[in-house]
JSON list of C-alpha atoms in Angstrom, two decimals:
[
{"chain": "H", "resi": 1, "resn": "UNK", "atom": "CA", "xyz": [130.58, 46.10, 167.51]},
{"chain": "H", "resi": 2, "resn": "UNK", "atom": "CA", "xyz": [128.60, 49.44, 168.39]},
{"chain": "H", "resi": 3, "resn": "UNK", "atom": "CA", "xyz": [129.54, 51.19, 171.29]},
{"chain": "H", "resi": 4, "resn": "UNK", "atom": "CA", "xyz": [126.93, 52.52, 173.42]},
{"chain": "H", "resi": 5, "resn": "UNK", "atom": "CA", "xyz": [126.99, 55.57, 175.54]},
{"chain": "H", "resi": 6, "resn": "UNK", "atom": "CA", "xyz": [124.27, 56.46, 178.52]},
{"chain": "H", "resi": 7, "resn": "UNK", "atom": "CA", "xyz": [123.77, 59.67, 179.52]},
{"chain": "H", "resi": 8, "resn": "UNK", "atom": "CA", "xyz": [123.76, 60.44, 183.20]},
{"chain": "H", "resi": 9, "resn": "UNK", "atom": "CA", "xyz": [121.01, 62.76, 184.12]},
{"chain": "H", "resi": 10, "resn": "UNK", "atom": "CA", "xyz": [121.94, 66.29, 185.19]},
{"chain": "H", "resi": 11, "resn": "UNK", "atom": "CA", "xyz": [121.83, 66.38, 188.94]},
{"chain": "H", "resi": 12, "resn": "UNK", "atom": "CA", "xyz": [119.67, 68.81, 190.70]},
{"chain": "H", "resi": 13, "resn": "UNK", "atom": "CA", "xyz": [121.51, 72.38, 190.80]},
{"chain": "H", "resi": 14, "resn": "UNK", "atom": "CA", "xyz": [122.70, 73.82, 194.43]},
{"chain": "H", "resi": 15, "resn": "UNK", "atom": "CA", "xyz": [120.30, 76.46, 193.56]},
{"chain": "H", "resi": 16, "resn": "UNK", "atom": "CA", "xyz": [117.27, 74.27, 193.18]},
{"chain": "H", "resi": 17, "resn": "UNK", "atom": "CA", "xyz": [117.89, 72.56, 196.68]},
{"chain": "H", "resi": 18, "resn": "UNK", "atom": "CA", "xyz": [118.44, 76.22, 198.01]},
{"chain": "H", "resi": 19, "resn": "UNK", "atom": "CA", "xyz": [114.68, 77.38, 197.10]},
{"chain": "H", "resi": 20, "resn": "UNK", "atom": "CA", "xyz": [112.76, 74.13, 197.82]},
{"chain": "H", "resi": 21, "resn": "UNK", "atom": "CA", "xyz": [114.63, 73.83, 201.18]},
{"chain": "H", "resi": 22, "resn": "UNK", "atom": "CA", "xyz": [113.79, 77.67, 202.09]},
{"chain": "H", "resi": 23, "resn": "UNK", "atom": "CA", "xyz": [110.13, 76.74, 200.56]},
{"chain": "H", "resi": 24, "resn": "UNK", "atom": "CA", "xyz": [110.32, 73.91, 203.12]},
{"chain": "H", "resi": 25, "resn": "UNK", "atom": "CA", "xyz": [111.34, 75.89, 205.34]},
{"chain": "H", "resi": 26, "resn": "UNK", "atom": "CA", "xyz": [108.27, 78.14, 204.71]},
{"chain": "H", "resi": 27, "resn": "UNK", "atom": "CA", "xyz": [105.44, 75.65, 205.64]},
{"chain": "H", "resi": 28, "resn": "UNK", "atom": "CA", "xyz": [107.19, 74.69, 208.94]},
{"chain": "H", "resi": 29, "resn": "UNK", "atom": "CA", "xyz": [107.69, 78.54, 210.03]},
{"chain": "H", "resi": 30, "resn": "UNK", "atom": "CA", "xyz": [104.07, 78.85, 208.67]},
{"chain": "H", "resi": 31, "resn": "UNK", "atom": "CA", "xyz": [102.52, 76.29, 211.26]},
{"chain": "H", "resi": 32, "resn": "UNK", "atom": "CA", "xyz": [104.92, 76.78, 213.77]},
{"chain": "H", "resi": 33, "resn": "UNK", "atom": "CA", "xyz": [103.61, 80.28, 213.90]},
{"chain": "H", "resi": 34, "resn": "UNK", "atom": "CA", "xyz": [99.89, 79.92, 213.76]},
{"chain": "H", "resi": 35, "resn": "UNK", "atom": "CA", "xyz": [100.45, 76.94, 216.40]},
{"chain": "H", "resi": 36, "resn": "UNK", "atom": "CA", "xyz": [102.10, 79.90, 218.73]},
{"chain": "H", "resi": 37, "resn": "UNK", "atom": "CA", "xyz": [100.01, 82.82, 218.39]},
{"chain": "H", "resi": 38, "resn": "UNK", "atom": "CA", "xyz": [96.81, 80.31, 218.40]},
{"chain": "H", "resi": 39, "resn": "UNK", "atom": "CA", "xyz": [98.13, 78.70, 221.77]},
{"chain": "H", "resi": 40, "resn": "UNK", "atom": "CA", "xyz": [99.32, 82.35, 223.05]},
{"chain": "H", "resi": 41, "resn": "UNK", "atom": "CA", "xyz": [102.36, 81.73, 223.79]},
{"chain": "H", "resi": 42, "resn": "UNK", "atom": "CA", "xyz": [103.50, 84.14, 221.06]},
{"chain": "H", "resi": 43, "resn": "UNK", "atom": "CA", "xyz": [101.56, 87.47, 220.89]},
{"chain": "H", "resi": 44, "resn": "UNK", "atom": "CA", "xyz": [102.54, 89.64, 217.42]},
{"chain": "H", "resi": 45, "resn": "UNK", "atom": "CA", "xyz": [99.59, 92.42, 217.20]},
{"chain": "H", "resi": 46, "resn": "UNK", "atom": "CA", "xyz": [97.37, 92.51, 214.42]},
{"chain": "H", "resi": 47, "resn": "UNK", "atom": "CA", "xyz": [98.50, 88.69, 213.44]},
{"chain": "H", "resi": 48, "resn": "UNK", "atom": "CA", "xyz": [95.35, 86.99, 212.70]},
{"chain": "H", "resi": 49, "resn": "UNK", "atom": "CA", "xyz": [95.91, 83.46, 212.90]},
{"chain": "H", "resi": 50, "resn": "UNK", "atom": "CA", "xyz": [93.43, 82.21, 210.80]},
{"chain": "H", "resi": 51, "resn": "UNK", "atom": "CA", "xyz": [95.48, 84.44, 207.79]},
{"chain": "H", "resi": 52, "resn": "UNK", "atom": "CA", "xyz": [98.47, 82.08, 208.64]},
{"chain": "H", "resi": 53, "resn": "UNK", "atom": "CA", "xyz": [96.57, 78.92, 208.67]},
{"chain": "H", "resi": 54, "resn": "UNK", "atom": "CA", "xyz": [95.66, 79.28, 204.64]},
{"chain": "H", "resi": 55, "resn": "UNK", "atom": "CA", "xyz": [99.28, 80.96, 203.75]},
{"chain": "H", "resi": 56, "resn": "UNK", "atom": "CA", "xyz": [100.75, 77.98, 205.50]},
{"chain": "H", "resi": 57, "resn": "UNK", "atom": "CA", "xyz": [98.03, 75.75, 203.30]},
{"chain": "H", "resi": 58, "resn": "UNK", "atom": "CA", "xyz": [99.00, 77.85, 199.73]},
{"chain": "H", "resi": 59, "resn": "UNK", "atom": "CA", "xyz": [102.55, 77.41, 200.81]},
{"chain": "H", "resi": 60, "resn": "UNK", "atom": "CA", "xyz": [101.98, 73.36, 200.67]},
{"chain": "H", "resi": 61, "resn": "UNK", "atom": "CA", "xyz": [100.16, 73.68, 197.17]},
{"chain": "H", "resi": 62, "resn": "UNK", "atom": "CA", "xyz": [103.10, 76.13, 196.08]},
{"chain": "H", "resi": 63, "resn": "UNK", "atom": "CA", "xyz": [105.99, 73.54, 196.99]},
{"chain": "H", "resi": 64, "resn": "UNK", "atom": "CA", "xyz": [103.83, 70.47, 195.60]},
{"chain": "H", "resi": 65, "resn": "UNK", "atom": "CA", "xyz": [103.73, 72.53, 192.13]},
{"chain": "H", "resi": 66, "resn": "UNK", "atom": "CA", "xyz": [106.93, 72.91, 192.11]},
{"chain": "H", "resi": 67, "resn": "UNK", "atom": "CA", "xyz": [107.97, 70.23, 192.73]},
{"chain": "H", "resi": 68, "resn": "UNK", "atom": "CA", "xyz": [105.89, 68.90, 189.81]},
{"chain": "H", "resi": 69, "resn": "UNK", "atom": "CA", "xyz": [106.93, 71.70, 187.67]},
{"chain": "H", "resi": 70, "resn": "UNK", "atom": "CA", "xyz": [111.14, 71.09, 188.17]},
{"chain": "H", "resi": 71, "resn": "UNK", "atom": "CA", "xyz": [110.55, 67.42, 187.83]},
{"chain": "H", "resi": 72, "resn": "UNK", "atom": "CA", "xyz": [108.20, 68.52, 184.44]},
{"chain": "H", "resi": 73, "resn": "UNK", "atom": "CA", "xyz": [111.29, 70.97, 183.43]},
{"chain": "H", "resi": 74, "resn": "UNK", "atom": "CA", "xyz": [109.08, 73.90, 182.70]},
{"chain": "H", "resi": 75, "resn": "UNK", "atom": "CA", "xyz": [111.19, 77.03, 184.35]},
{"chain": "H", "resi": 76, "resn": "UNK", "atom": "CA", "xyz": [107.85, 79.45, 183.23]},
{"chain": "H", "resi": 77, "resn": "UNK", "atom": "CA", "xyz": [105.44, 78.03, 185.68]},
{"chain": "H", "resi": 78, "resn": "UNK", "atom": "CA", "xyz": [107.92, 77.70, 188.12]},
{"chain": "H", "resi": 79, "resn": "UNK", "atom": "CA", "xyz": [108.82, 81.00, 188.66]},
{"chain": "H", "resi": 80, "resn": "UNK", "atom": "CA", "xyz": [105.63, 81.98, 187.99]},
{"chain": "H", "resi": 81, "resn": "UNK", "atom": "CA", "xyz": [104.43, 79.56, 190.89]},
{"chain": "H", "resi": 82, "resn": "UNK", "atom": "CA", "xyz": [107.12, 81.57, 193.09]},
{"chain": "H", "resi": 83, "resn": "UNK", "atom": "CA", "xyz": [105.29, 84.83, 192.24]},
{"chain": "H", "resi": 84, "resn": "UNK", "atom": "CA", "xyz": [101.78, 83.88, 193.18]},
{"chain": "H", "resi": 85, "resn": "UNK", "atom": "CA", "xyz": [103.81, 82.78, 196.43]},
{"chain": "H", "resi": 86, "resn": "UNK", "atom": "CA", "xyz": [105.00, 86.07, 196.89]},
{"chain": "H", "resi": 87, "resn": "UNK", "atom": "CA", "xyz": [100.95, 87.84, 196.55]},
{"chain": "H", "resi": 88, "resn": "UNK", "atom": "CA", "xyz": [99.86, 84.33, 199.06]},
{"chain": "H", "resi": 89, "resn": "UNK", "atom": "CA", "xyz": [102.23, 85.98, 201.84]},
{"chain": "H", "resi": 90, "resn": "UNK", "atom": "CA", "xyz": [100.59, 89.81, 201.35]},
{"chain": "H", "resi": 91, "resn": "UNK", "atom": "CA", "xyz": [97.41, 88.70, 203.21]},
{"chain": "H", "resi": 92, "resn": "UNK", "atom": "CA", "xyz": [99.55, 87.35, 206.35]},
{"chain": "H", "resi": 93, "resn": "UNK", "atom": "CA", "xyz": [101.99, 89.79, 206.23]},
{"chain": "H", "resi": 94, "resn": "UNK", "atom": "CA", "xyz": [104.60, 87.58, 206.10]},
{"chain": "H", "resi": 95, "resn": "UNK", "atom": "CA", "xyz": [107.75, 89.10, 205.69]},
{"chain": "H", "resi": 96, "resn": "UNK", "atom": "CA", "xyz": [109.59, 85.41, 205.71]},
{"chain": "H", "resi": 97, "resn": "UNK", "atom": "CA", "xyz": [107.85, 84.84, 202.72]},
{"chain": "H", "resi": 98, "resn": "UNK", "atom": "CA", "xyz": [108.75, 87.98, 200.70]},
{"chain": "H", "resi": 99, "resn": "UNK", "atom": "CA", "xyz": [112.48, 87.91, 201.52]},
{"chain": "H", "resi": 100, "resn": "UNK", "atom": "CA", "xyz": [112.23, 83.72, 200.44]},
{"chain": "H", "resi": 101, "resn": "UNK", "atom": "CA", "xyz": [110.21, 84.12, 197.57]},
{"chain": "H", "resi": 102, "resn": "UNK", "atom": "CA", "xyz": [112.19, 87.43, 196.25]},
{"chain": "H", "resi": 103, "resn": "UNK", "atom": "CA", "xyz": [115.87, 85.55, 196.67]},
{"chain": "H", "resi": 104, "resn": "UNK", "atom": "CA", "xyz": [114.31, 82.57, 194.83]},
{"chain": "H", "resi": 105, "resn": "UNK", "atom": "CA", "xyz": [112.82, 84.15, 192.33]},
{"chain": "H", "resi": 106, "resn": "UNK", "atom": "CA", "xyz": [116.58, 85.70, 191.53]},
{"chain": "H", "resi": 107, "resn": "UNK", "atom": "CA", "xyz": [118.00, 82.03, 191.87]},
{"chain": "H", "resi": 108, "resn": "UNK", "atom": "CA", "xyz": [115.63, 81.01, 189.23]},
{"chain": "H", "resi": 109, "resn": "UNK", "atom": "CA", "xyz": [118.30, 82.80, 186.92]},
{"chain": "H", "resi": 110, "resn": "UNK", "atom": "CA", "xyz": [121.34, 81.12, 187.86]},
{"chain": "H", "resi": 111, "resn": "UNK", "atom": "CA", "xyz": [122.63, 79.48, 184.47]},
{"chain": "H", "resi": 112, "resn": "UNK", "atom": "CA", "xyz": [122.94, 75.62, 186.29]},
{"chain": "H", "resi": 113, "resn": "UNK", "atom": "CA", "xyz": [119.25, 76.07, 186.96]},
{"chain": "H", "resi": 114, "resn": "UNK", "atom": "CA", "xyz": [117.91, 77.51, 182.94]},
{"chain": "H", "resi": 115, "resn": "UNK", "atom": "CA", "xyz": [120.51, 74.30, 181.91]},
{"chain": "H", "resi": 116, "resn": "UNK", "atom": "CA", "xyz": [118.87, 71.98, 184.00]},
{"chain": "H", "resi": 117, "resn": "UNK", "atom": "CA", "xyz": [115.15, 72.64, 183.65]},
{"chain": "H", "resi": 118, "resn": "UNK", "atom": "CA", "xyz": [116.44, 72.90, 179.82]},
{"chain": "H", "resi": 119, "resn": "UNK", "atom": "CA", "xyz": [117.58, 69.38, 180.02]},
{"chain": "H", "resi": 120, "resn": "UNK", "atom": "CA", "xyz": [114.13, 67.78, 181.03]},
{"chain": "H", "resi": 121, "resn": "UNK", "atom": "CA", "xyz": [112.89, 69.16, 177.85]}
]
């Protein structure tokens, strides 16, 4: 009689959830700021809220490919999809978005996350 064994699949690292949370995180701040300065009841000078509208739009394509890219286990394009984040939130000024993208890019390093992108190989 042959024994057979099943291997569970890794489970997402802490430090996965941690960046697509604070990319998450990122849209809603995004809209939630373009919604205030474009209704005036927030008034930042020299925020143009049309700049805000298409960083909030880039940060929706930038979470969908990463999604795509941690489920495809290719840790390359992801943290390359966390830099072109980082030059999206230049336009906007968005300092959010340069503090996120910076700590995520770092997290992208963690050994749990290199073993599990590894895995899906």
């Amino acid at each position: 009689m042959e024994t057979i064994t099943l291997q569970n699949p890794m489970k997402k690292p802490v430090a996965l959830r941690i960046i697509m949370v604070s990319f998450l995180l990122k849209v809603f701040i995004a809209f939630g700021l373009y919604y205030a300065i474009s209704s005036g009841k927030l008034e930042i000078p020299n925020a143009n809220p049309e700049y805000i509208l298409y960083t909030a739009g880039f940060y929706i394509i930038n979470l969908i490919g990463m999604i795509i890219t941690a489920l495809n286990g290719k840790l390359q394009l992801f943290r390359a999809i966390i830099l072109f984040d980082f030059m999206v939130s230049i336009p906007a000024k968005a300092v959010i978005g340069f503090v996120m993208a910076v700590y995520s890019f770092g997290l992208t390093f963690h050994p749990k996350l290199k073993e599990y992108f590894e895995s899906k190989n």
